[in-house]
Coordinates of N, CA and C in Angstrom, one line a residue:
M1 N -55.8 11.0 24.4 CA -56.8 10.2 23.9 C -58.0 9.6 24.5
N2 N -58.6 9.7 24.2 CA -59.8 8.9 25.3 C -60.6 7.6 25.4
E3 N -61.5 7.2 26.1 CA -61.1 5.6 26.0 C -61.9 4.7 25.2
A4 N -63.2 5.9 24.3 CA -62.9 4.7 22.7 C -61.9 4.9 22.1
E5 N -61.2 5.5 22.2 CA -60.1 5.6 20.9 C -58.7 4.7 21.7
D6 N -58.9 4.7 22.8 CA -58.2 3.8 24.0 C -58.4 2.3 23.3
E7 N -59.8 2.0 23.8 CA -60.5 0.5 23.5 C -60.0 0.6 22.1
K8 N -60.3 1.4 21.0 CA -60.1 1.2 19.7 C -58.4 0.4 19.1
A9 N -58.0 1.1 20.0 CA -56.5 1.1 19.8 C -55.6 -0.4 20.4
Q10 N -56.7 -0.8 21.5 CA -56.3 -2.6 22.1 C -56.7 -3.1 21.7
V11 N -58.0 -3.2 20.9 CA -58.8 -4.1 20.2 C -57.8 -4.2 18.9
T12 N -56.8 -3.0 18.5 CA -56.3 -2.9 16.7 C -55.2 -4.3 17.5
I13 N -54.5 -3.7 18.2 CA -53.3 -4.0 18.8 C -53.2 -5.6 19.1
K14 N -54.1 -6.1 19.4 CA -54.7 -7.8 19.9 C -55.2 -8.5 18.9
F15 N -55.8 -7.5 18.0 CA -56.1 -8.3 16.6 C -54.8 -8.9 15.5
K16 N -54.1 -7.5 15.8 CA -52.4 -8.2 14.8 C -51.8 -9.0 15.6
K17 N -51.6 -9.3 16.4 CA -51.1 -10.3 17.6 C -52.1 -11.7 16.7
N18 N -53.0 -11.7 16.9 CA -54.1 -12.8 16.8 C -54.4 -13.4 15.1
I19 N -53.2 -12.5 14.3 CA -53.5 -12.7 12.8 C -53.1 -14.0 12.0
K20 N -53.3 -14.7 11.8 CA -53.3 -16.2 10.9 C -53.5 -15.8 9.4
W21 N -52.3 -16.2 8.9 CA -52.4 -16.4 7.2 C -51.3 -17.2 6.1
T22 N -51.9 -17.9 5.5 CA -50.9 -19.4 4.8 C -50.6 -18.5 3.8
I23 N -49.2 -18.5 2.9 CA -49.0 -18.7 2.1 C -48.7 -19.5 0.9
H24 N -49.2 -19.8 -0.5 CA -48.8 -20.4 -1.2 C -48.1 -19.7 -2.8
Y25 N -47.7 -20.6 -3.3 CA -46.7 -20.2 -4.4 C -46.6 -21.3 -5.3
E26 N -47.2 -20.7 -6.5 CA -46.6 -21.9 -8.0 C -45.5 -21.1 -9.0
S27 N -44.4 -21.8 -9.3 CA -44.0 -21.2 -10.3 C -43.6 -22.0 -11.6
T28 N -43.8 -21.4 -12.5 CA -43.2 -22.5 -14.3 C -42.7 -21.1 -14.5
G29 N -41.3 -21.4 -14.9 CA -40.3 -20.9 -15.4 C -40.3 -19.4 -14.7
L30 N -40.6 -18.2 -16.0 CA -40.1 -17.1 -15.4 C -41.6 -16.5 -14.7
N31 N -42.8 -17.4 -14.9 CA -43.9 -16.8 -14.2 C -44.3 -17.7 -12.8
F32 N -44.7 -16.9 -12.0 CA -45.0 -17.1 -10.8 C -46.7 -16.0 -10.2
E33 N -47.2 -17.2 -9.1 CA -48.7 -17.0 -8.5 C -48.4 -16.8 -7.0
V34 N -48.6 -16.2 -6.4 CA -48.6 -16.3 -5.2 C -50.3 -16.0 -4.5
H35 N -51.1 -17.1 -3.3 CA -52.1 -17.1 -3.1 C -52.0 -16.9 -1.6
Y36 N -52.7 -15.6 -1.2 CA -53.0 -15.7 0.4 C -54.1 -16.1 1.1
A37 N -54.0 -16.7 2.0 CA -55.4 -17.3 2.5 C -55.2 -16.6 4.0
L38 N -56.4 -15.6 4.3 CA -56.4 -14.7 5.2 C -57.5 -15.2 6.2
Q39 N -57.6 -15.1 7.2 CA -58.4 -15.8 8.3 C -58.8 -14.8 8.9
E40 N -59.8 -14.3 9.5 CA -60.0 -13.2 10.4 C -59.3 -12.0 10.5
Q41 N -59.2 -11.2 9.5 CA -58.4 -9.9 8.6 C -59.2 -9.3 8.0
P42 N -58.8 -8.4 7.8 CA -59.4 -6.7 7.7 C -58.7 -6.7 5.8
H43 N -59.3 -6.7 5.0 CA -59.1 -6.7 3.5 C -57.6 -5.7 3.5
I44 N -57.0 -6.3 2.9 CA -55.2 -6.1 2.7 C -55.1 -5.0 1.1
L45 N -54.9 -4.2 1.2 CA -54.5 -3.7 -0.3 C -53.2 -4.1 -0.5
L46 N -53.0 -5.0 -1.8 CA -52.0 -6.3 -2.5 C -51.2 -5.6 -3.0
A47 N -52.0 -4.8 -4.2 CA -51.4 -3.9 -5.0 C -50.3 -3.0 -4.4
Q48 N -50.6 -2.1 -3.1 CA -49.5 -0.9 -2.3 C -48.0 -2.2 -2.2
I49 N -48.4 -3.2 -1.7 CA -47.2 -3.8 -1.0 C -46.6 -4.5 -2.2
A50 N -47.1 -4.7 -3.5 CA -46.2 -5.4 -4.7 C -45.8 -4.3 -5.0
Q51 N -46.1 -3.4 -5.0 CA -45.3 -1.8 -5.3 C -44.3 -1.5 -4.6
R52 N -44.4 -1.0 -3.8 CA -43.1 -1.7 -2.4 C -41.9 -2.3 -2.8
T53 N -42.4 -3.4 -2.7 CA -41.8 -4.4 -3.1 C -41.1 -4.5 -4.6
A54 N -41.0 -4.5 -5.7 CA -41.3 -4.2 -7.0 C -39.8 -3.3 -6.8
R55 N -40.1 -2.0 -6.2 CA -38.7 -1.3 -6.1 C -37.7 -1.6 -5.6
S56 N -38.0 -2.9 -4.8 CA -37.2 -2.6 -4.2 C -36.2 -4.4 -4.5
V57 N -36.7 -4.4 -5.2 CA -36.5 -5.9 -6.6 C -36.1 -5.7 -7.7
F58 N -34.4 -6.4 -8.4 CA -34.4 -6.5 -9.3 C -35.0 -8.1 -10.3
V59 N -35.7 -7.6 -10.8 CA -36.4 -9.1 -11.6 C -36.3 -8.5 -13.1
K60 N -35.3 -9.0 -13.8 CA -35.1 -8.4 -15.3 C -34.8 -9.7 -15.8
A61 N -34.7 -9.7 -17.5 CA -34.3 -11.0 -18.4 C -33.2 -10.2 -19.2
C62 N -32.2 -11.2 -19.4 CA -31.2 -10.2 -20.1 C -31.0 -10.9 -21.6
K63 N -30.5 -10.9 -22.6 CA -30.1 -11.6 -23.5 C -29.1 -12.2 -23.4
N64 N -28.8 -13.7 -23.9 CA -27.5 -14.6 -24.1 C -27.7 -14.8 -22.4
I65 N -28.5 -14.4 -21.7 CA -28.4 -15.3 -19.8 C -29.4 -15.9 -20.2
D66 N -29.4 -17.3 -19.6 CA -31.0 -18.3 -19.3 C -30.9 -17.9 -17.9
R67 N -29.8 -17.8 -16.7 CA -30.4 -18.6 -15.2 C -29.2 -17.6 -14.9
C68 N -29.7 -17.2 -13.5 CA -28.4 -16.1 -12.4 C -29.1 -17.1 -11.3
E69 N -27.7 -17.7 -10.6 CA -27.5 -17.9 -9.3 C -26.8 -17.1 -8.1
V70 N -27.0 -16.7 -7.1 CA -26.6 -15.9 -6.3 C -25.4 -17.0 -5.5
N71 N -24.3 -16.9 -5.5 CA -23.6 -17.9 -4.7 C -22.6 -17.2 -3.5
K72 N -23.5 -17.3 -2.1 CA -23.2 -16.6 -1.1 C -22.0 -17.5 -0.3
P73 N -21.6 -16.8 1.1 CA -20.7 -17.5 1.5 C -20.6 -19.0 2.3
K74 N -19.9 -19.8 1.9 CA -20.0 -21.5 2.1 C -19.8 -21.3 4.1
K75 N -20.8 -22.7 4.7 CA -19.7 -22.7 6.1 C -19.3 -24.1 6.1
I76 N -18.4 -24.1 6.9 CA -17.7 -25.6 7.0 C -17.9 -25.8 8.6
D77 N -17.9 -27.2 8.9 CA -17.7 -26.8 10.6 C -18.1 -25.7 11.2
N78 N -19.8 -25.0 11.1 CA -20.1 -23.9 11.5 C -19.2 -22.7 11.4
N79 N -18.2 -22.8 10.4 CA -17.2 -21.7 10.5 C -17.9 -20.9 8.9
T80 N -17.9 -19.6 8.8 CA -18.5 -18.8 7.3 C -16.8 -18.8 6.8
I81 N -16.7 -19.0 5.4 CA -15.6 -18.3 4.9 C -15.8 -17.5 4.5
N82 N -15.1 -16.4 4.3 CA -15.1 -14.9 4.0 C -14.4 -14.9 2.5
T83 N -15.7 -14.8 2.0 CA -15.3 -14.7 0.2 C -16.9 -13.6 -0.2
P84 N -16.8 -13.3 -0.8 CA -17.5 -12.2 -1.4 C -18.8 -13.1 -2.0
I85 N -20.1 -12.4 -2.0 CA -21.1 -13.0 -2.8 C -21.5 -12.5 -3.9
T86 N -21.2 -13.7 -4.6 CA -20.9 -14.0 -6.4 C -22.2 -14.2 -7.3
L87 N -22.5 -13.9 -8.1 CA -23.3 -14.3 -9.3 C -22.9 -15.2 -10.5
Q88 N -23.2 -15.8 -10.9 CA -23.2 -16.9 -11.3 C -24.3 -17.4 -12.7
T89 N -23.8 -17.0 -14.2 CA -24.7 -17.3 -15.1 C -24.6 -17.7 -16.1
A90 N -25.7 -18.5 -16.2 CA -25.9 -19.3 -17.5 C -26.0 -18.7 -18.8
G91 N -25.0 -18.3 -19.5 CA -24.7 -17.6 -20.4 C -23.6 -15.9 -20.1
V92 N -23.1 -15.4 -21.2 CA -22.4 -14.2 -20.8 C -23.2 -13.2 -22.0
N93 N -23.0 -11.8 -21.6 CA -23.6 -10.5 -21.7 C -23.2 -9.3 -21.1
F94 N -21.9 -9.4 -22.2 CA -20.7 -8.5 -21.0 C -21.1 -7.0 -20.8
E95 N -22.2 -6.6 -21.9 CA -22.8 -5.5 -22.1 C -23.8 -5.4 -21.2
V96 N -24.5 -6.2 -20.8 CA -25.4 -5.9 -19.5 C -24.6 -5.9 -18.6
F97 N -23.6 -6.7 -18.2 CA -22.9 -6.3 -16.8 C -22.3 -4.8 -16.8
H98 N -22.0 -4.3 -17.7 CA -21.3 -2.8 -17.7 C -22.1 -2.1 -17.2
K99 N -23.8 -1.8 -18.3 CA -24.6 -1.0 -17.5 C -25.0 -1.1 -15.9
L100 N -24.9 -2.3 -15.7 CA -25.2 -2.8 -14.3 C -23.7 -2.7 -12.9
V101 N -23.1 -1.7 -13.6 CA -21.7 -0.9 -13.0 C -22.0 -0.3 -11.4
D102 N -23.3 0.0 -10.8 CA -23.0 0.3 -9.8 C -23.9 -0.6 -9.1
Y103 N -23.8 -1.7 -9.4 CA -24.7 -2.8 -8.1 C -23.9 -3.9 -8.4
L104 N -22.8 -3.9 -10.1 CA -22.0 -4.9 -9.6 C -20.5 -4.5 -9.8
D105 N -19.1 -5.6 -9.6 CA -18.4 -5.3 -9.2 C -17.1 -5.8 -10.9
I106 N -17.7 -5.2 -11.7 CA -17.5 -5.2 -13.4 C -15.7 -5.7 -13.3
N107 N -15.0 -5.2 -12.5 CA -13.6 -5.7 -12.7 C -13.3 -7.0 -12.3
E108 N -14.0 -7.4 -11.5 CA -13.9 -8.9 -10.9 C -14.6 -10.2 -12.3
V109 N -15.0 -9.7 -12.9 CA -15.6 -10.4 -14.0 C -15.1 -11.4 -14.7
R110 N -15.4 -13.0 -14.3 CA -14.9 -14.0 -14.8 C -15.2 -15.0 -15.7
S111 N -15.8 -15.3 -16.9 CA -16.0 -16.3 -18.0 C -15.3 -16.8 -18.5
N112 N -15.8 -18.5 -18.5 CA -14.8 -19.6 -19.4 C -15.0 -19.4 -21.0
D113 N -16.0 -18.2 -21.3 CA -16.3 -18.3 -23.0 C -14.4 -17.5 -23.3
I114 N -14.1 -18.4 -23.9 CA -13.2 -17.4 -24.2 C -12.8 -16.8 -25.3
H115 N -14.0 -17.1 -26.6 CA -13.9 -15.7 -27.6 C -14.8 -15.2 -27.3
A116 N -16.3 -14.5 -26.3 CA -15.9 -13.6 -25.8 C -15.0 -12.6 -25.0
M117 N -14.5 -13.4 -24.2 CA -13.3 -12.8 -23.7 C -12.5 -11.9 -24.7
L118 N -12.3 -12.6 -25.8 CA -11.2 -12.3 -26.7 C -11.8 -10.7 -27.3
N119 N -13.3 -10.8 -27.3 CA -13.6 -9.8 -28.1 C -13.9 -8.6 -27.1
T120 N -13.9 -8.5 -26.2 CA -14.4 -8.0 -24.9 C -13.3 -6.9 -24.6
Y121 N -12.4 -7.9 -24.0 CA -10.7 -7.6 -23.2 C -9.7 -7.3 -23.9
G122 N -9.1 -8.7 -25.4 CA -8.4 -8.4 -25.7 C -8.3 -9.7 -26.4
V123 N -6.7 -10.1 -26.2 CA -6.2 -11.2 -26.4 C -5.4 -11.9 -24.9
E124 N -4.9 -10.8 -24.2 CA -4.3 -10.9 -22.8 C -5.2 -11.2 -22.3
A125 N -6.2 -11.0 -22.0 CA -7.4 -11.8 -20.8 C -7.6 -13.1 -21.6
A126 N -7.8 -13.0 -22.7 CA -8.2 -14.2 -23.6 C -7.0 -15.4 -22.8
R127 N -5.8 -15.4 -23.1 CA -4.7 -15.5 -22.5 C -4.9 -16.0 -21.1
A128 N -5.0 -15.1 -20.2 CA -5.3 -15.5 -18.6 C -6.7 -16.3 -18.5
T129 N -7.6 -16.7 -19.8 CA -8.5 -17.2 -19.1 C -8.3 -18.8 -19.3
I130 N -7.4 -18.9 -20.5 CA -7.1 -20.2 -21.1 C -6.4 -20.9 -19.8
I131 N -5.4 -20.5 -19.2 CA -4.9 -20.6 -18.0 C -5.6 -21.3 -16.7
G132 N -6.8 -19.8 -16.8 CA -7.8 -20.2 -15.8 C -8.3 -21.5 -15.8
E133 N -8.9 -21.6 -16.7 CA -9.7 -23.1 -17.0 C -8.7 -24.4 -17.1
V134 N -7.9 -24.0 -17.6 CA -7.0 -25.7 -17.8 C -6.4 -25.8 -16.2
K135 N -6.0 -24.7 -15.6 CA -5.5 -24.9 -14.0 C -6.5 -25.4 -12.9
G136 N -8.0 -24.8 -13.7 CA -9.0 -25.0 -12.8 C -9.5 -26.8 -12.9
V137 N -9.5 -27.2 -14.3 CA -10.0 -28.1 -14.4 C -8.6 -29.4 -13.7
F138 N -7.5 -29.4 -13.8 CA -6.5 -30.1 -13.3 C -6.7 -29.7 -11.8
G139 N -6.8 -28.9 -11.2 CA -6.8 -28.4 -9.4 C -8.2 -29.3 -9.1
A140 N -9.0 -29.4 -10.4 CA -10.3 -29.9 -9.3 C -9.8 -31.8 -9.2
Y141 N -8.7 -32.0 -9.7 CA -8.6 -33.5 -9.2 C -7.0 -33.5 -8.2
G142 N -7.1 -32.6 -7.8 CA -5.7 -32.0 -6.8 C -4.2 -32.2 -8.0
I143 N -4.1 -32.1 -9.0 CA -3.0 -32.1 -9.9 C -2.5 -30.5 -9.6
H144 N -1.3 -30.8 -9.6 CA -0.4 -29.4 -9.7 C 0.4 -29.2 -11.2
V145 N -0.1 -28.3 -12.0 CA 0.6 -27.8 -13.1 C 1.5 -26.8 -13.2
D146 N 2.7 -26.8 -13.5 CA 3.8 -26.1 -13.3 C 3.5 -24.8 -14.2
M147 N 3.3 -23.7 -13.9 CA 2.8 -23.0 -15.0 C 3.4 -22.4 -15.8
R148 N 5.0 -23.1 -16.2 CA 5.7 -22.9 -17.6 C 4.8 -23.4 -18.4
H149 N 4.3 -24.7 -18.0 CA 3.5 -25.7 -19.0 C 2.4 -24.5 -19.7
L150 N 1.6 -24.2 -18.8 CA 0.3 -23.6 -18.8 C 0.7 -22.2 -19.7
N151 N 1.5 -21.9 -19.4 CA 2.2 -20.2 -20.0 C 2.4 -20.6 -21.7
L152 N 2.8 -22.0 -21.7 CA 3.6 -22.4 -23.1 C 1.9 -22.6 -23.6
I153 N 1.2 -23.4 -23.6 CA 0.2 -23.8 -24.1 C -0.6 -22.5 -24.5
A154 N -0.4 -21.5 -23.7 CA -1.6 -20.2 -23.9 C -1.0 -19.3 -24.7
D155 N 0.1 -19.2 -24.7 CA 1.1 -18.4 -25.9 C 1.1 -19.2 -27.2
F156 N 1.2 -20.5 -27.4 CA 0.7 -21.0 -29.0 C -0.8 -20.3 -29.3
M157 N -1.8 -20.7 -28.4 CA -3.1 -20.7 -28.7 C -3.4 -19.1 -29.2
T158 N -2.6 -17.7 -28.4 CA -3.2 -16.8 -29.0 C -1.7 -15.8 -29.4
F159 N -0.6 -16.8 -29.9 CA 0.7 -15.5 -30.0 C 0.2 -14.9 -31.4
D160 N -0.8 -15.3 -32.4 CA -1.3 -14.6 -33.7 C -2.0 -13.6 -33.2
G161 N -2.8 -13.5 -32.0 CA -3.6 -11.9 -31.8 C -5.0 -12.8 -31.7
G162 N -5.5 -14.2 -31.9 CA -6.5 -14.6 -31.9 C -6.4 -15.6 -30.8
Y163 N -7.2 -16.7 -31.1 CA -6.9 -18.4 -30.4 C -7.3 -19.0 -31.3
R164 N -6.3 -20.0 -31.2 CA -6.6 -21.5 -32.0 C -6.7 -22.5 -30.9
P165 N -7.5 -23.7 -31.4 CA -7.4 -24.9 -30.4 C -6.2 -26.0 -30.3
M166 N -5.7 -26.2 -29.1 CA -4.4 -27.0 -28.8 C -5.0 -28.3 -29.4
S167 N -4.9 -28.4 -30.5 CA -5.4 -29.9 -31.5 C -4.3 -30.3 -32.7
R168 N -4.8 -31.0 -33.6 CA -4.0 -31.4 -34.7 C -4.3 -30.6 -35.8
L169 N -6.1 -29.7 -35.5 CA -7.0 -28.9 -36.5 C -5.6 -27.8 -36.3
G170 N -5.5 -27.1 -34.9 CA -4.7 -25.7 -34.5 C -3.2 -26.0 -35.7
M171 N -2.9 -27.4 -35.3 CA -1.5 -27.6 -35.3 C -1.2 -27.6 -36.7
G172 N -2.0 -28.0 -37.8 CA -2.5 -28.4 -39.5 C -2.3 -27.2 -39.6
Q173 N -2.9 -26.1 -39.3 CA -3.3 -24.9 -39.9 C -2.0 -23.9 -39.7
F174 N -1.1 -24.3 -39.1 CA 0.3 -23.4 -38.4 C 1.6 -23.7 -39.1
S175 N 1.8 -25.0 -38.3 CA 2.7 -25.3 -38.5 C 3.3 -26.3 -40.4
T176 N 4.3 -25.8 -40.9 CA 4.5 -26.3 -42.2 C 5.2 -27.4 -41.7
S177 N 5.8 -28.7 -41.2 CA 6.5 -29.0 -40.9 C 5.6 -30.8 -41.3
P178 N 5.8 -31.1 -42.2 CA 5.0 -32.6 -42.4 C 5.5 -33.7 -41.0
F179 N 6.8 -33.7 -41.2 CA 6.7 -34.9 -40.0 C 6.6 -34.3 -38.7
G180 N 6.4 -33.1 -38.3 CA 5.9 -32.2 -37.0 C 4.6 -32.6 -36.7
K181 N 3.6 -32.4 -38.0 CA 2.5 -32.9 -38.0 C 2.0 -34.5 -38.0
M182 N 2.9 -35.3 -38.7 CA 3.0 -36.7 -38.5 C 2.9 -37.4 -37.3
T183 N 3.3 -36.6 -35.9 CA 4.5 -36.9 -34.6 C 3.4 -36.7 -34.2
F184 N 2.0 -35.8 -34.1 CA 1.2 -35.9 -33.1 C -0.1 -36.5 -33.6
E185 N -1.3 -36.7 -34.7 CA -2.0 -37.4 -34.4 C -2.4 -37.9 -36.3
T186 N -2.9 -38.9 -36.6 CA -3.9 -39.2 -37.8 C -2.3 -38.8 -38.7
A187 N -1.1 -39.6 -38.7 CA 0.1 -39.4 -39.6 C -0.4 -39.8 -40.9
T188 N -1.3 -41.1 -41.2 CA -1.2 -41.3 -42.6 C -2.2 -39.9 -43.3
K189 N -3.1 -39.2 -42.8 CA -3.7 -37.9 -43.4 C -2.6 -37.4 -43.8
F190 N -1.6 -36.8 -43.0 CA -0.4 -36.2 -43.3 C 0.5 -36.4 -44.0
I191 N 0.9 -37.4 -44.3 CA 1.7 -38.1 -45.2 C 1.1 -38.1 -46.6
V192 N -0.8 -38.5 -46.6 CA -1.0 -38.3 -48.1 C -1.0 -36.3 -48.4
E193 N -1.0 -36.0 -47.9 CA -0.8 -34.7 -48.0 C -0.1 -34.1 -48.2
A194 N 1.3 -34.0 -47.6 CA 2.9 -34.0 -47.7 C 3.0 -34.2 -49.5
A195 N 2.5 -35.6 -49.3 CA 3.2 -36.7 -50.8 C 2.4 -35.7 -52.0
S196 N 1.2 -35.3 -51.5 CA 0.1 -35.0 -52.8 C 0.6 -33.4 -52.8
H197 N 1.0 -32.6 -52.0 CA 1.4 -31.4 -53.0 C 2.7 -31.0 -52.6
G198 N 3.7 -32.1 -52.8 CA 4.8 -31.7 -53.0 C 6.1 -31.5 -51.7
E199 N 5.4 -31.4 -50.5 CA 5.6 -30.3 -49.1 C 7.6 -31.2 -48.7
S200 N 7.9 -30.1 -48.7 CA 9.5 -30.5 -48.3 C 9.2 -29.9 -46.4
D201 N 10.3 -30.8 -45.8 CA 10.7 -30.5 -44.5 C 12.5 -30.2 -44.2
T202 N 12.9 -29.2 -43.7 CA 14.2 -28.6 -43.2 C 14.3 -29.9 -41.9
L203 N 13.2 -30.3 -41.3 CA 13.7 -31.1 -39.7 C 14.2 -29.7 -39.1
D204 N 14.1 -28.6 -38.7 CA 13.9 -27.8 -37.7 C 13.7 -27.7 -36.5
G205 N 12.6 -28.6 -36.2 CA 11.2 -28.5 -35.6 C 11.9 -29.9 -34.5
P206 N 11.9 -29.7 -33.2 CA 12.3 -30.6 -32.3 C 11.3 -31.8 -32.5
S207 N 10.1 -32.3 -32.9 CA 9.7 -33.4 -33.4 C 10.0 -33.6 -34.5
A208 N 9.7 -33.2 -35.5 CA 10.6 -33.4 -36.8 C 11.7 -33.8 -36.3
S209 N 12.3 -34.0 -36.1 CA 14.1 -34.1 -35.9 C 14.1 -35.4 -35.2
V210 N 13.5 -35.4 -33.6 CA 13.1 -36.7 -33.4 C 12.6 -37.9 -33.9
C211 N 11.5 -37.8 -35.0 CA 11.0 -38.3 -35.7 C 12.1 -39.3 -36.6
L212 N 12.8 -38.5 -37.2 CA 14.1 -39.3 -38.2 C 15.1 -39.8 -36.9
G213 N 15.3 -39.7 -36.2 CA 17.1 -39.4 -35.0 C 17.9 -38.7 -35.1
K214 N 17.1 -37.8 -35.8 CA 18.6 -36.6 -35.7 C 18.6 -35.7 -34.6
P215 N 19.3 -35.1 -33.9 CA 19.7 -34.2 -33.1 C 18.8 -33.2 -33.1
V216 N 17.9 -32.7 -32.2 CA 17.7 -31.6 -32.1 C 18.2 -30.1 -31.6
K217 N 18.1 -29.0 -32.8 CA 18.8 -28.5 -33.2 C 18.4 -27.0 -31.8
V218 N 18.3 -27.4 -30.7 CA 18.3 -27.0 -29.4 C 19.6 -26.9 -28.4
G219 N 19.5 -26.2 -27.2 CA 20.5 -26.1 -25.9 C 21.8 -27.0 -26.8
T220 N 22.2 -28.0 -26.1 CA 23.8 -28.9 -26.7 C 23.7 -29.4 -27.9
G221 N 22.1 -29.4 -28.8 CA 22.2 -29.5 -30.1 C 22.0 -28.5 -31.4
S222 N 22.2 -27.1 -30.4 CA 22.2 -26.1 -31.1 C 23.7 -25.5 -32.1
F223 N 25.0 -26.2 -31.6 CA 25.9 -25.8 -32.2 C 27.1 -27.3 -32.4
G224 N 28.1 -27.0 -32.5 CA 29.1 -28.4 -33.1 C 30.7 -28.0 -32.3
L225 N 31.5 -28.7 -32.3 CA 32.7 -28.8 -31.4 C 33.5 -29.2 -32.5
L226 N 34.3 -28.8 -32.4 CA 35.7 -29.3 -33.4 C 37.0 -29.2 -32.6
Q227 N 37.5 -30.6 -32.8 CA 38.8 -30.9 -32.0 C 40.0 -31.6 -32.7
N228 N 40.9 -30.3 -32.6 CA 42.1 -30.8 -33.5 C 42.6 -32.0 -32.7
F229 N 42.8 -33.1 -33.6 CA 43.4 -34.5 -33.1 C 44.9 -34.6 -33.4
S230 N 45.3 -33.6 -34.4 CA 47.0 -33.7 -34.7 C 47.9 -33.5 -34.0
L231 N 48.6 -34.5 -33.2 CA 50.1 -34.3 -32.7 C 51.5 -34.3 -32.9
E232 N 51.7 -33.4 -31.9 CA 53.3 -33.0 -32.5 C 53.7 -33.8 -32.2
Q233 N 55.1 -33.9 -33.1 CA 55.6 -35.0 -33.2 C 57.3 -34.6 -32.1
P234 N 57.2 -35.9 -31.1 CA 58.2 -35.7 -29.9 C 59.8 -35.1 -30.7
V235 N 60.3 -34.0 -29.4 CA 61.4 -33.7 -29.6 C 62.8 -34.5 -29.4
A236 N 63.7 -34.5 -30.7 CA 65.0 -35.1 -30.8 C 65.4 -34.8 -29.5
M237 N 66.1 -35.9 -28.6 CA 67.1 -35.4 -27.9 C 68.8 -35.7 -28.7

């Protein structure tokens, strides 16, 4: 390297150390602008920088997904919790997730959209989603619910291959016991419907039996006992 080249290299290095710039950006929705205020610098080809950056950044809009956020591991008392980085979206589109199998672990996909889980993964996935959502709602308040109760609710909502609401609408659609429906909600409505259509009740259900003070046909009430009270005559001496 001759003296001229050495002097030029020194000037360039010195110039790079004294670079001063200001970056300002404005964003509205999915549109954004970046403004560079350069001082005492040569011209920079921003097109090449933007192209290199675009190759390493995923920017894409997906149908039915309005927003996406990255959940990074949280720190509590300067200690980082060892949790994986996750994506949380506002909206569901499983087809897009499956196309990104090289970037996302689709085996760990979770959603609170029971209908979407049912159509994509089947009734067992919908059942597990119901249990997880109910458990999460009570767990946020520190309330523990036995899994047997959650399983019973999820089984009632999904036993027919689909899912139905755990409400008077779901009960009224599938229950054939007028008294059983009356014990839940809107008793007057069910009484009028039963009387108008001439419905009958065999009182086989627990709610209907308790409503009329009849022993429930489960457990010890599912069978009867017969006792022979005839007494033998004493033998004469």
